[in-house]
XYZ file of C-alpha atoms in Angstrom:
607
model
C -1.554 -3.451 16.876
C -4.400 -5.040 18.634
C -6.450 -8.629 18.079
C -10.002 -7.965 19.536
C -11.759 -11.684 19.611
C -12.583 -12.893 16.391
C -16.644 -12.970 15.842
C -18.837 -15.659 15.009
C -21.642 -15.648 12.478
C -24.921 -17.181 12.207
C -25.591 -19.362 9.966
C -27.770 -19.113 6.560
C -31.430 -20.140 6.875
C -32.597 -22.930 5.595
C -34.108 -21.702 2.408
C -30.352 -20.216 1.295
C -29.057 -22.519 -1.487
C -25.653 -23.902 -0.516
C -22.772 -25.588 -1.397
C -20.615 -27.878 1.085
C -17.737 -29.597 -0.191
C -18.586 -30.293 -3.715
C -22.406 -30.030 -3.270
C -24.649 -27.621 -5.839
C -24.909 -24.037 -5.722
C -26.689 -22.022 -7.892
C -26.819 -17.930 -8.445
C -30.860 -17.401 -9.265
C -31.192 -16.196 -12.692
C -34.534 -15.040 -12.925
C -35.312 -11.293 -13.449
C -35.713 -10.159 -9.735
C -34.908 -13.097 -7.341
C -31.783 -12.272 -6.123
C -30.188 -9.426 -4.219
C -27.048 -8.369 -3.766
C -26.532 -9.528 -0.119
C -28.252 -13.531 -1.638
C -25.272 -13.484 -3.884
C -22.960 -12.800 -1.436
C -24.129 -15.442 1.192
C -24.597 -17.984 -1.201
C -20.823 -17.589 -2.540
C -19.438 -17.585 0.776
C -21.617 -20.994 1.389
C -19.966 -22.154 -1.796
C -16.882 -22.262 0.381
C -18.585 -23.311 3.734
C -17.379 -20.345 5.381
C -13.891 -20.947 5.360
C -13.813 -25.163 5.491
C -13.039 -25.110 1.513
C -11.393 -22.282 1.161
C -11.110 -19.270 3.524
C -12.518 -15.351 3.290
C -10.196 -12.754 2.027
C -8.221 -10.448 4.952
C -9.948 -6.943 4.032
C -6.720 -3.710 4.851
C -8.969 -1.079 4.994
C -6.840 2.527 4.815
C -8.304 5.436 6.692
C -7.644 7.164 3.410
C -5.535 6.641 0.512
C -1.435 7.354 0.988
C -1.200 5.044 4.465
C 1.069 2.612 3.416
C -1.032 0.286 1.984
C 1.216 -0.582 -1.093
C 3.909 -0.936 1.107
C 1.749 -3.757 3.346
C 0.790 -5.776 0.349
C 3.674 -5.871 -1.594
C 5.147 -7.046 1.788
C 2.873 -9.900 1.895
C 2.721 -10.315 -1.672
C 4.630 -13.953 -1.370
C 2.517 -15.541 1.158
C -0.748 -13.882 -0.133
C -2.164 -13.677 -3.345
C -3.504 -9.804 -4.284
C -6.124 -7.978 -5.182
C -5.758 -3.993 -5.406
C -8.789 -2.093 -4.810
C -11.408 -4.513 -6.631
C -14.465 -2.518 -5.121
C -13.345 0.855 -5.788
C -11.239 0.216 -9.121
C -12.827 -2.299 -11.200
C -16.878 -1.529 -10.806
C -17.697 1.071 -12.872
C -19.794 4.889 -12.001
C -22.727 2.957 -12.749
C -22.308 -0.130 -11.032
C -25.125 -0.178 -7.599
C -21.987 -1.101 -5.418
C -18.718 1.272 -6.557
C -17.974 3.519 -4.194
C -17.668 6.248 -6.578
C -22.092 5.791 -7.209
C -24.025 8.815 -6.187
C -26.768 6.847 -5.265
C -25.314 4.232 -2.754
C -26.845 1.212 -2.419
C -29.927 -0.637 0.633
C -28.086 -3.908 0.368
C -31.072 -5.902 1.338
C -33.187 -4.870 -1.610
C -30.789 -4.084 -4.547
C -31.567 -6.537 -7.271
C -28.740 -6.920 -10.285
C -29.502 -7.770 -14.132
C -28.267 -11.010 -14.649
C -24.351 -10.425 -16.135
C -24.352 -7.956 -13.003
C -25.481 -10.945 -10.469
C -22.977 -12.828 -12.647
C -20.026 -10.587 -12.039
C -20.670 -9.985 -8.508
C -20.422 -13.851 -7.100
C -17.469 -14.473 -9.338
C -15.872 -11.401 -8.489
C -16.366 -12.489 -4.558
C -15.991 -16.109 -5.351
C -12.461 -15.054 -6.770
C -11.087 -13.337 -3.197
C -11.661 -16.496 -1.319
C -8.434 -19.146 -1.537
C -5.741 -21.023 0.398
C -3.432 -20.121 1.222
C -6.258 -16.551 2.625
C -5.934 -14.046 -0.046
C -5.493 -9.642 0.900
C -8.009 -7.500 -0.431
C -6.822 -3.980 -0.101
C -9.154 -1.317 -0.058
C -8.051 2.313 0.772
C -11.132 4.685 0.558
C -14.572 3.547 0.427
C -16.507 6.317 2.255
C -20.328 5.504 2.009
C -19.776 1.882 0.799
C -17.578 0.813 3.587
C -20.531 -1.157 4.891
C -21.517 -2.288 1.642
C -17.743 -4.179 1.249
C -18.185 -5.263 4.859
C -21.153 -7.233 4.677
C -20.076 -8.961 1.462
C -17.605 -10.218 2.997
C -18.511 -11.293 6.555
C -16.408 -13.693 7.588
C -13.342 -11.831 7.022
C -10.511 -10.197 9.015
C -9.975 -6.994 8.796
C -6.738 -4.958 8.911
C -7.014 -1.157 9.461
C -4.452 0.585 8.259
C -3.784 4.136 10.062
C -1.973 7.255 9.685
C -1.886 10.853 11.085
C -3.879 13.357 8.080
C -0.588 15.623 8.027
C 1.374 12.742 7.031
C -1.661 12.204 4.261
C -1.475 15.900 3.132
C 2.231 16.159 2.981
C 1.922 13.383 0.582
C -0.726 14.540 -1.789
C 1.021 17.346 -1.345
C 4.267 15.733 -2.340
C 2.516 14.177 -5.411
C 0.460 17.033 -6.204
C -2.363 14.487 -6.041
C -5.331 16.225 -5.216
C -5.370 18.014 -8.812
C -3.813 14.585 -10.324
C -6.138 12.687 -9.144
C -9.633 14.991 -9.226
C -10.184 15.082 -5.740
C -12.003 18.210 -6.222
C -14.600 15.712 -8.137
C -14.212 13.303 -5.377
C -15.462 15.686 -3.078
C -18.291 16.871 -4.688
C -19.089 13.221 -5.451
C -19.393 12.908 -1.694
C -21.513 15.396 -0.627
C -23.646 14.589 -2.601
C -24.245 10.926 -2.147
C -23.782 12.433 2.092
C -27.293 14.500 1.344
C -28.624 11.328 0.680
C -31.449 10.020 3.040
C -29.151 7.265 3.964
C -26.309 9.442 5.282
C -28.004 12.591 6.140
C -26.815 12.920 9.310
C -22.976 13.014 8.026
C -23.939 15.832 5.042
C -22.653 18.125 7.907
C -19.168 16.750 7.741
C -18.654 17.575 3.739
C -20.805 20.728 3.248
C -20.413 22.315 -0.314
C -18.843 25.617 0.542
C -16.151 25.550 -1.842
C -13.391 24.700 0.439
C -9.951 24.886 0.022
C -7.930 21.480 -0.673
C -6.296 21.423 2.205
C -9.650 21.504 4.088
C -11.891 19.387 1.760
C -8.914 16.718 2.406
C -8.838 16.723 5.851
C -13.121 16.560 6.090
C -12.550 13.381 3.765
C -10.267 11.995 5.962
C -12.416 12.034 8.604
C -15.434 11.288 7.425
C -13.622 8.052 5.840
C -12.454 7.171 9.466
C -15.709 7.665 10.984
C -17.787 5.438 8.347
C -14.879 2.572 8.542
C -14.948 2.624 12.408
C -18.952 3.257 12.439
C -19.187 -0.090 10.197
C -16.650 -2.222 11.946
C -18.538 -1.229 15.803
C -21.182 -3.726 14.607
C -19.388 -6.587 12.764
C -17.739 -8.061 15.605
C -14.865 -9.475 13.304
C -11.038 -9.589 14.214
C -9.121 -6.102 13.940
C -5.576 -5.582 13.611
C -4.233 -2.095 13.341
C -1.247 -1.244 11.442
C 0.214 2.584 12.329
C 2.122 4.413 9.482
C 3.929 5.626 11.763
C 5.247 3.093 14.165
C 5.964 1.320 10.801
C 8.725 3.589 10.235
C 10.045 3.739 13.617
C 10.152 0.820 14.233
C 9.374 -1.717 10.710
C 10.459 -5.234 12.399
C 8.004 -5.150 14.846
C 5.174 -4.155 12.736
C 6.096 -6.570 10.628
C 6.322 -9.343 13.224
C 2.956 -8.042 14.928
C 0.618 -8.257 11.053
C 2.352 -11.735 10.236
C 1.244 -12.958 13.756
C -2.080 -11.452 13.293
C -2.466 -13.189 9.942
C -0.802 -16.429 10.891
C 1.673 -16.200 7.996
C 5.539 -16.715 7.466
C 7.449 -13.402 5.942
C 9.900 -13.874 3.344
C 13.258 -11.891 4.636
C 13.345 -9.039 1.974
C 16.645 -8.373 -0.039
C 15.547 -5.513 -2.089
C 17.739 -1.813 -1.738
C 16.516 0.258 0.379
C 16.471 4.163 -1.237
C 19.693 5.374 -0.686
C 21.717 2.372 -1.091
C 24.343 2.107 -4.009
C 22.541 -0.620 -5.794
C 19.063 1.366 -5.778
C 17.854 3.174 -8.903
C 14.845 5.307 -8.250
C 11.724 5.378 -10.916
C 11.404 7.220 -13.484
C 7.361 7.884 -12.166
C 7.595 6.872 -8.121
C 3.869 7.567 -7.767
C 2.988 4.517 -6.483
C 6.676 3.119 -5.731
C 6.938 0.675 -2.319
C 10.870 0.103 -2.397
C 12.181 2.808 -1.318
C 12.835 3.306 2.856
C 11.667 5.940 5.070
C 14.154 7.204 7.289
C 12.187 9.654 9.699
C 8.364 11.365 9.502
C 8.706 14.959 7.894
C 5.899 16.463 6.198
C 6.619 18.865 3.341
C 4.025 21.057 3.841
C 3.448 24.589 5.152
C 2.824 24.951 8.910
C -0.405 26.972 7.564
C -1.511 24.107 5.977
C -0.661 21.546 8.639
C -2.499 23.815 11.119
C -5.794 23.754 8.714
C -5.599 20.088 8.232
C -5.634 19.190 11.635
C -8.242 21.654 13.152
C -10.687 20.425 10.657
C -9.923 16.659 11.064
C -11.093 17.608 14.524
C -13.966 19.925 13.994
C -15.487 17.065 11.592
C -14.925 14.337 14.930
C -16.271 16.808 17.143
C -19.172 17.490 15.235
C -19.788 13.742 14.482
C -19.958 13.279 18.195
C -23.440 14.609 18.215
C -25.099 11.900 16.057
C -22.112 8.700 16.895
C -21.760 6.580 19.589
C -18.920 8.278 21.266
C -16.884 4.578 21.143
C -16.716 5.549 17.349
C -15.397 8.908 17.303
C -12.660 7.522 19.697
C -11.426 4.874 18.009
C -11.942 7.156 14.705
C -9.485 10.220 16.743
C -7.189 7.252 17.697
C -6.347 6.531 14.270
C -5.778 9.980 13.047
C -3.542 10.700 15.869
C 0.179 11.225 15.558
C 0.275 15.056 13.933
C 2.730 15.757 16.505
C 5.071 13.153 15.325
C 5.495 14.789 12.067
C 8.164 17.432 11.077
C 6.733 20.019 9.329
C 9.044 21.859 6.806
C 8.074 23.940 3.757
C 8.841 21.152 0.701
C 12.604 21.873 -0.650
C 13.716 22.956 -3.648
C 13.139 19.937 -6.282
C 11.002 17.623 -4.014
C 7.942 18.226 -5.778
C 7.685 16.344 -9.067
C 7.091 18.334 -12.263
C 4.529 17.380 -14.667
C 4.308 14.006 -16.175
C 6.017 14.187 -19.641
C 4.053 12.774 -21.932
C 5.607 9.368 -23.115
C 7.644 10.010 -26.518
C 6.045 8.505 -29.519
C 7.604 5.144 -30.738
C 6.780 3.332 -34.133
C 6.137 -0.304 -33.548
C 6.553 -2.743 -36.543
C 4.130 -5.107 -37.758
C 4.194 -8.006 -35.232
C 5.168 -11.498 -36.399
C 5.149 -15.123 -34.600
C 8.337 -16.932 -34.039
C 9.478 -20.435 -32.313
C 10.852 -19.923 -29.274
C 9.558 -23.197 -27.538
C 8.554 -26.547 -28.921
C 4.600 -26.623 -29.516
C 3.949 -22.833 -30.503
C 4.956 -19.657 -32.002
C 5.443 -16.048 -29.969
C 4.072 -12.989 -31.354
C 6.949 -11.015 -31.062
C 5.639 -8.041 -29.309
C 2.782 -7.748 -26.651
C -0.762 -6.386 -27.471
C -0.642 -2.481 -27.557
C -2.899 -0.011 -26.398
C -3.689 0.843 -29.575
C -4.633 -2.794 -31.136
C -6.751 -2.828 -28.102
C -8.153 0.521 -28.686
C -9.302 -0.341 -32.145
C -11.074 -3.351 -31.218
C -12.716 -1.654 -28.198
C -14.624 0.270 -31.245
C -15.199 -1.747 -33.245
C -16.790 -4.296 -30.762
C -19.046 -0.893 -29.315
C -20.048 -0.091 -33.080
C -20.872 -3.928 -33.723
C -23.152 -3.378 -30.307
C -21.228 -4.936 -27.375
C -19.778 -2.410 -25.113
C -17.314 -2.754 -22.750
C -18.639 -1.840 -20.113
C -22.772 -2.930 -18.929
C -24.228 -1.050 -16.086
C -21.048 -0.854 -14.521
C -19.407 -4.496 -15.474
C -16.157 -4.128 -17.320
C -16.193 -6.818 -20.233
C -12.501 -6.300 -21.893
C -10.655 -3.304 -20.257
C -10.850 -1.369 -16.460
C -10.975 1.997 -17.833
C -9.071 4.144 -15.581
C -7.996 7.755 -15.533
C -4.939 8.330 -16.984
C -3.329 9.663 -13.397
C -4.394 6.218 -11.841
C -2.838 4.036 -14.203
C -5.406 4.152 -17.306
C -4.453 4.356 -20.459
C -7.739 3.560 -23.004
C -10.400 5.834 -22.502
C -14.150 5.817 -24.304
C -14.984 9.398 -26.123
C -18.579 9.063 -25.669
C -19.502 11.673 -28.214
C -16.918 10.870 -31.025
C -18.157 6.559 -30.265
C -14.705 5.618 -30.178
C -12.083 4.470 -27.776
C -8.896 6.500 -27.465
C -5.337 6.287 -25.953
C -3.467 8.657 -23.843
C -1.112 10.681 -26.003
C 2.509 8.645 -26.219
C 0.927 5.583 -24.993
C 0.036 4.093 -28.152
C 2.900 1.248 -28.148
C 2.865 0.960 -24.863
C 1.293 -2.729 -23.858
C -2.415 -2.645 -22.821
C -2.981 -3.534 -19.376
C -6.155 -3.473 -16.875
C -7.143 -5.955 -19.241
C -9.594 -8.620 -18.186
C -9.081 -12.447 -19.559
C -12.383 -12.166 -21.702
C -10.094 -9.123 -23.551
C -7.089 -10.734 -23.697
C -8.783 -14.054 -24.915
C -11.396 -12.142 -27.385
C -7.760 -9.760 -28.448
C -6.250 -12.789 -29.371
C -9.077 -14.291 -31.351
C -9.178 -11.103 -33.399
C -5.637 -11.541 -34.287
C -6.252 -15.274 -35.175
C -4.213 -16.475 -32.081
C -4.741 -17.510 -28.979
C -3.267 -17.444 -25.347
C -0.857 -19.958 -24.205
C -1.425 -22.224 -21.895
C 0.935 -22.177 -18.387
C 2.858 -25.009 -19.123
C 3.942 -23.378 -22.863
C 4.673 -19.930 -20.870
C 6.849 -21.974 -18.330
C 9.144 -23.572 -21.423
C 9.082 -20.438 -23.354
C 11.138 -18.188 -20.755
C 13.076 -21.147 -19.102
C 16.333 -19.032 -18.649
C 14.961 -15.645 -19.745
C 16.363 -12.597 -18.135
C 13.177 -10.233 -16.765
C 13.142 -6.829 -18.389
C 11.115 -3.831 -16.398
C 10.154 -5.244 -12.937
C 10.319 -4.391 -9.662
C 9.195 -0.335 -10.148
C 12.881 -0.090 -12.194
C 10.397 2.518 -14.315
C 7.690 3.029 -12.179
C 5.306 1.813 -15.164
C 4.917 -0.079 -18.054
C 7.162 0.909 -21.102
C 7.496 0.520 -24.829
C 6.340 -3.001 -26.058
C 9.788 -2.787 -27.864
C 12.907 -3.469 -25.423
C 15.767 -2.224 -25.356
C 18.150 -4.120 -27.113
C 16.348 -6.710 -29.147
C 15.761 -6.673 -32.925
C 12.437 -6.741 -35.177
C 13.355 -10.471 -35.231
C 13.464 -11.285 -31.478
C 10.462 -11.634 -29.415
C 10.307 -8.509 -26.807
C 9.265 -8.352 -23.177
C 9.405 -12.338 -23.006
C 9.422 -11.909 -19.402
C 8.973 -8.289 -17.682
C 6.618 -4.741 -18.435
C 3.629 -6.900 -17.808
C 2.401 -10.676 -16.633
C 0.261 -12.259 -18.993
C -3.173 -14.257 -19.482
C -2.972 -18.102 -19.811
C -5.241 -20.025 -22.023
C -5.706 -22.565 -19.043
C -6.281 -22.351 -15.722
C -6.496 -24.404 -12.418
C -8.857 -27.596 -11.482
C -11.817 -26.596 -9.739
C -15.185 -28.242 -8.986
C -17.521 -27.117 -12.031
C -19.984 -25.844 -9.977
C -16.992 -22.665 -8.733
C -16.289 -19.871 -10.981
C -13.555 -20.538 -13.832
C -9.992 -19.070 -13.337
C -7.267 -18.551 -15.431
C -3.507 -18.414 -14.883
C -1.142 -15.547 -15.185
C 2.221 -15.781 -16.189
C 5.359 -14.365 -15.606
C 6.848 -10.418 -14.238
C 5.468 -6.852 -14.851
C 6.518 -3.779 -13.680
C 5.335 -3.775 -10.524
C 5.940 -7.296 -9.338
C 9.378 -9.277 -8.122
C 11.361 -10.410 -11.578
C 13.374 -13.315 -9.669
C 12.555 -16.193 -11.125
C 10.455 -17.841 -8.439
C 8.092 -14.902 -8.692
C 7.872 -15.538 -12.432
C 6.731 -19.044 -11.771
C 4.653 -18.687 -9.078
C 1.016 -20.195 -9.708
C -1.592 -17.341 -9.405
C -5.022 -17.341 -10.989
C -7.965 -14.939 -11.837
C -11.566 -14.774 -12.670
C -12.485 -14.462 -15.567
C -13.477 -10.729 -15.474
C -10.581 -9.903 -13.181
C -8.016 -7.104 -13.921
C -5.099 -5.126 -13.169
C -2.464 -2.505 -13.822
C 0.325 -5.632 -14.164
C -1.175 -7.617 -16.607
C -1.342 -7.766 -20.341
C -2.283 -10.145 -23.368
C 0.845 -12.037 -25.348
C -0.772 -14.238 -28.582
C 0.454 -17.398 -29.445
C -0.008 -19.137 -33.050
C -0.220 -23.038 -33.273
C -1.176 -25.242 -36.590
C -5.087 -24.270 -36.120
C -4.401 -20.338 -35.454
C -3.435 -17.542 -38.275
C -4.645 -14.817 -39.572
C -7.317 -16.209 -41.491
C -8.728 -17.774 -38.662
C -9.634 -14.765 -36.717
C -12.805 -13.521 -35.896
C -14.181 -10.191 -36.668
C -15.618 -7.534 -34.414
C -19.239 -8.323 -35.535
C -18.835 -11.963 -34.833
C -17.261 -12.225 -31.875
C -20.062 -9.247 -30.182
C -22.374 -11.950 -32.151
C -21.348 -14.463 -29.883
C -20.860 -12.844 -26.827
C -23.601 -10.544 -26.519
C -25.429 -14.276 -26.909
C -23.772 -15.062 -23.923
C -25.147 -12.215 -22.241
C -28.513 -13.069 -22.892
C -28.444 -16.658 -22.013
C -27.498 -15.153 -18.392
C -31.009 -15.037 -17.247
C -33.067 -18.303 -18.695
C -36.582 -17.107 -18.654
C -37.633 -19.220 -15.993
C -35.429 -22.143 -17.110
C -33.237 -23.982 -14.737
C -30.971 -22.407 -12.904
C -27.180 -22.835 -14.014
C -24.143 -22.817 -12.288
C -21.061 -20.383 -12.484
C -19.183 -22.362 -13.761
C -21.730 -23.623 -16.156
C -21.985 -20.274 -17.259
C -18.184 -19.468 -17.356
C -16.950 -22.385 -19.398
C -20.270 -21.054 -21.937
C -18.253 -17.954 -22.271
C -15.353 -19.730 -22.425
C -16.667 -21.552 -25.932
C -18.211 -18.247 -26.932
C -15.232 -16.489 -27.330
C -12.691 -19.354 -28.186
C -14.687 -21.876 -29.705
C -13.513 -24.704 -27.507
């Protein structure tokens, strides 16, 4: 690992509107006046470049399968998350997701105004004390994109050799899982772009065979990430996949030094030991150990990967600054260090089952706490799936030019469950997912949800009383994803999942100056998160568009909430799609986030 000298940045001109410590900042609503790159310096002036609150830490993968799970769930404790917020949670059609065929001029992109919206809380939301981790594991062509948004942040490369890559996708059958096939076309495409023209070379469309596409991916991914961070100037820190498993403790000590953080000692079994119990799905597992480097692929394969990793450097020495392709080769080294065996006998997984179907009862609301009552099971898949509809046929769809509203629609081999059949108008769930609990939902879903069913979401403190002494069901990758909203165990009287399968929104959320975009808390222990109990308790917030593949929606009734007090589909798109519009004031005054956040706020809960 090495610490290059951090850079310095230049300061805004005079004509950027700023905030200092408390003082106004507003996002320009008008049709036009701002572009992407005037949202993002104006929400990092909102923060005075790190003397409110300080820019994210970016881990940047060479590629996807480097470790990067294992390096934030490491740091989870001392650093607040966010998984893949670029690449994930902006939609196709969004001007800045990575997965856009037509990639962005940063200077002159100009959003609609709940797209200008989105952006500056989305950014506004990675900034914090104690410095939040933004992990990001393949960007490609909108490396520099994510770089530039962010430019006062450190940046954490995270390396490892493209046979250790393949044998995992290999491992996980993950190229066909995960439609890199798509990916790669997807690619080439936005690489015959003027833009990128000169790396169209690198990913030619010859119908090649995984093992090469993969490795030209790899490598063009290096090249972009070490092309983009040549001219930032920032603090690097590299963190070797490799050396990681040889030697862990000094890795570890080397990226806590870098980041100027404290690591918890870790007491969770290591794969192997008597007390470890491995997932039922280990896709995207981080507790198990890794006791040497073997790849478990053919030596045919490994051969291919590698000669093409270094075809594509060699031929993106004649257009790069050789100090590029270098430090690009120097992360993809370490072939050698692998062990390459054909994969054994039962080391490949078979093919996801699909997930038996289970009845769910009509929920009902019971006291578990003083103040409230508990729907007794969490908000399913389906309940969310029929209100996704309904809200598209009453006009409001969830997602607007690439903004998710309710729900991150993901594939269902990344974690998605709800998926939009464009032809039939109507949202659908993966088969034997039904009473599963929905998840990648954002707080305006879980709050709009919960209006629908006449409740509402309860507030931190409630959430803290309700589960004092609960036992967490489902955490820690004990299943390797969510389960049933009915556990194990507990009767149509008792309220499931109290704690455990997934976190949940909170009606409230922390103090901030209303100027700064609103947050909201989450609450308690999913699947993939810690279920002791100070992880359950920790204090962790979110925008209000924010999402993930841990958190869920849990209703609560009080004496003004039952079911004839909630809202129907038409009314609440009624009020929202207001919202919407009131985004860009037609040459009114400007407003600011938070302004405009607690307006949605009221839209959707009346208060």
């Amino acid at each position: 690992m090495h610490n290059p000298t951090p850079s310095t940045s230049a300061p805004l001109s005079a004509d950027r509107a700023r905030v200092l410590h408390g003082q106004q900042i507003s996002i320009p609503q008008q049709s036009g006046a701002a572009t992407v790159e005037d949202v993002a310096e104006q929400v990092a002036g909102l923060y005075g470049r790190g003397a409110v609150q300080l820019a994210p830490v970016l881990a940047l993968g060479v590629f996807e399968r480097v470790g990067s799970n294992w390096v934030s769930d490491t740091l989870r404790e001392v650093m607040p998350q966010h998984n893949e917020p670029f690449r994930q949670q902006l939609g196709r059609a969004h001007p800045l997701s990575p997965c856009n065929r037509a990639p962005v001029e940063l200077d002159g992109t100009e959003l609609g105004a709940l797209g200008r919206h989105h952006l500056a809380c989305a950014l506004a939301d990675l900034y914090g004390r104690p410095r939040h981790l933004v992990k990001e594991t393949n960007l490609v062509f909108a490396t520099d994109t994510v770089l530039r948004l962010l430019p006062h942040s450190p940046v954490v490369v995270l390396t490892r050799a493209p046979v250790g890559i393949a044998s995992s996708f290999e491992r996980g059958r993950l190229w066909a899982r995960w439609a890199y096939g798509q990916r790669y076309a997807q690619v080439a495409a936005t690489a015959a772009s003027a833009r990128w023209r000169d790396f169209a070379a690198l990913v030619p469309l010859d119908d090649p065979a995984p093992p090469v596409a993969l490795a030209r991916l790899i490598a063009l991914n290096s090249l972009l990430l070490a092309q983009a961070l040549s001219t930032s100037g920032r603090a690097v820190a590299v963190v070797s996949y490799e050396q990681h498993v040889s030697d862990r403790n000094t890795v570890l000590s080397e990226l806590a030094d870098h980041l100027g953080v404290t690591l918890p000692v870790s007491d969770a079994p290591q794969a192997g030991s008597p007390t470890h119990r491995a997932a039922v799905d280990s896709t995207f597992v981080t507790t198990g150990g890794k006791g040497g480097l073997v790849a478990e692929i053919s030596c045919d394969t490994a051969d291919m990967v590698s000669s093409h990793v270094a075809a594509a450097l060699e031929r993106a020495g004649t257009f790069l600054d050789a100090g590029v392709t270098a430090r690009a080769a120097g992360w993809l080294a370490g072939d050698d260090q692998y062990e390459v065996c054909a994969p054994t006998a039962g080391s490949r997984p078979v093919a996801r089952a699909q997930a038996p179907a289970v009845r769910v009862p009509e929920a009902t609301y019971h006291h578990v706490a003083e103040g409230v009552t508990w729907r007794s099971q969490l908000v399913t898949n389906a309940e969310m799936a029929d209100l996704l509809t309904l809200l598209h046929a009453a006009g409001l769809p969830n997602t607007c030019l690439g903004t998710n509203l309710f729900v991150c629609p993901m594939p269902h081999e990344r974690g998605g469950r709800l998926h939009f059949d464009a032809r039939a108008r109507r949202w659908r769930v993966s088969p034997g997912y039904e009473s599963h609990p929905a998840y990648w939902v954002t707080w305006l879903g879980a709050a709009t949800v919960a209006a629908w069913l006449g409740a509402r979401l309860p507030t931190r403190a409630e959430a803290t009383r309700a589960t004092a002494g609960t036992r967490a069901y489902n955490t820690n990758y004990a299943v390797g994803d969510a389960s049933s909203v009915l556990e194990p165990g507990r009767s149509a009287g008792d309220v499931h999942h109290l704690v455990g399968n997934v976190q949940i929104w909170c009606g409230d959320g922390p103090d901030l100056r209303p100027v700064e975009p609103v947050r909201r808390y989450l609450f308690g222990a999913a699947w993939n998160t810690p279920g002791t109990a100070d992880a359950i308790r920790a204090v962790r917030s979110r925008y209000l568009l924010g999402s993930s593949r841990g958190v869920g929606v849990r209703p609560v009734r009080d004496g003004r909430t039952s079911a004839a007090t909630g809202l129907g589909a038409w009314e609440l798109a009624h009020h929202l799609n207001a919202w919407i519009d009131g985004l860009d004031p037609d040459g009114g005054p400007a407003r600011s986030l938070g302004e405009l956040d607690r307006l949605l706020i009221s839209a959707v809960t009346g208060s």
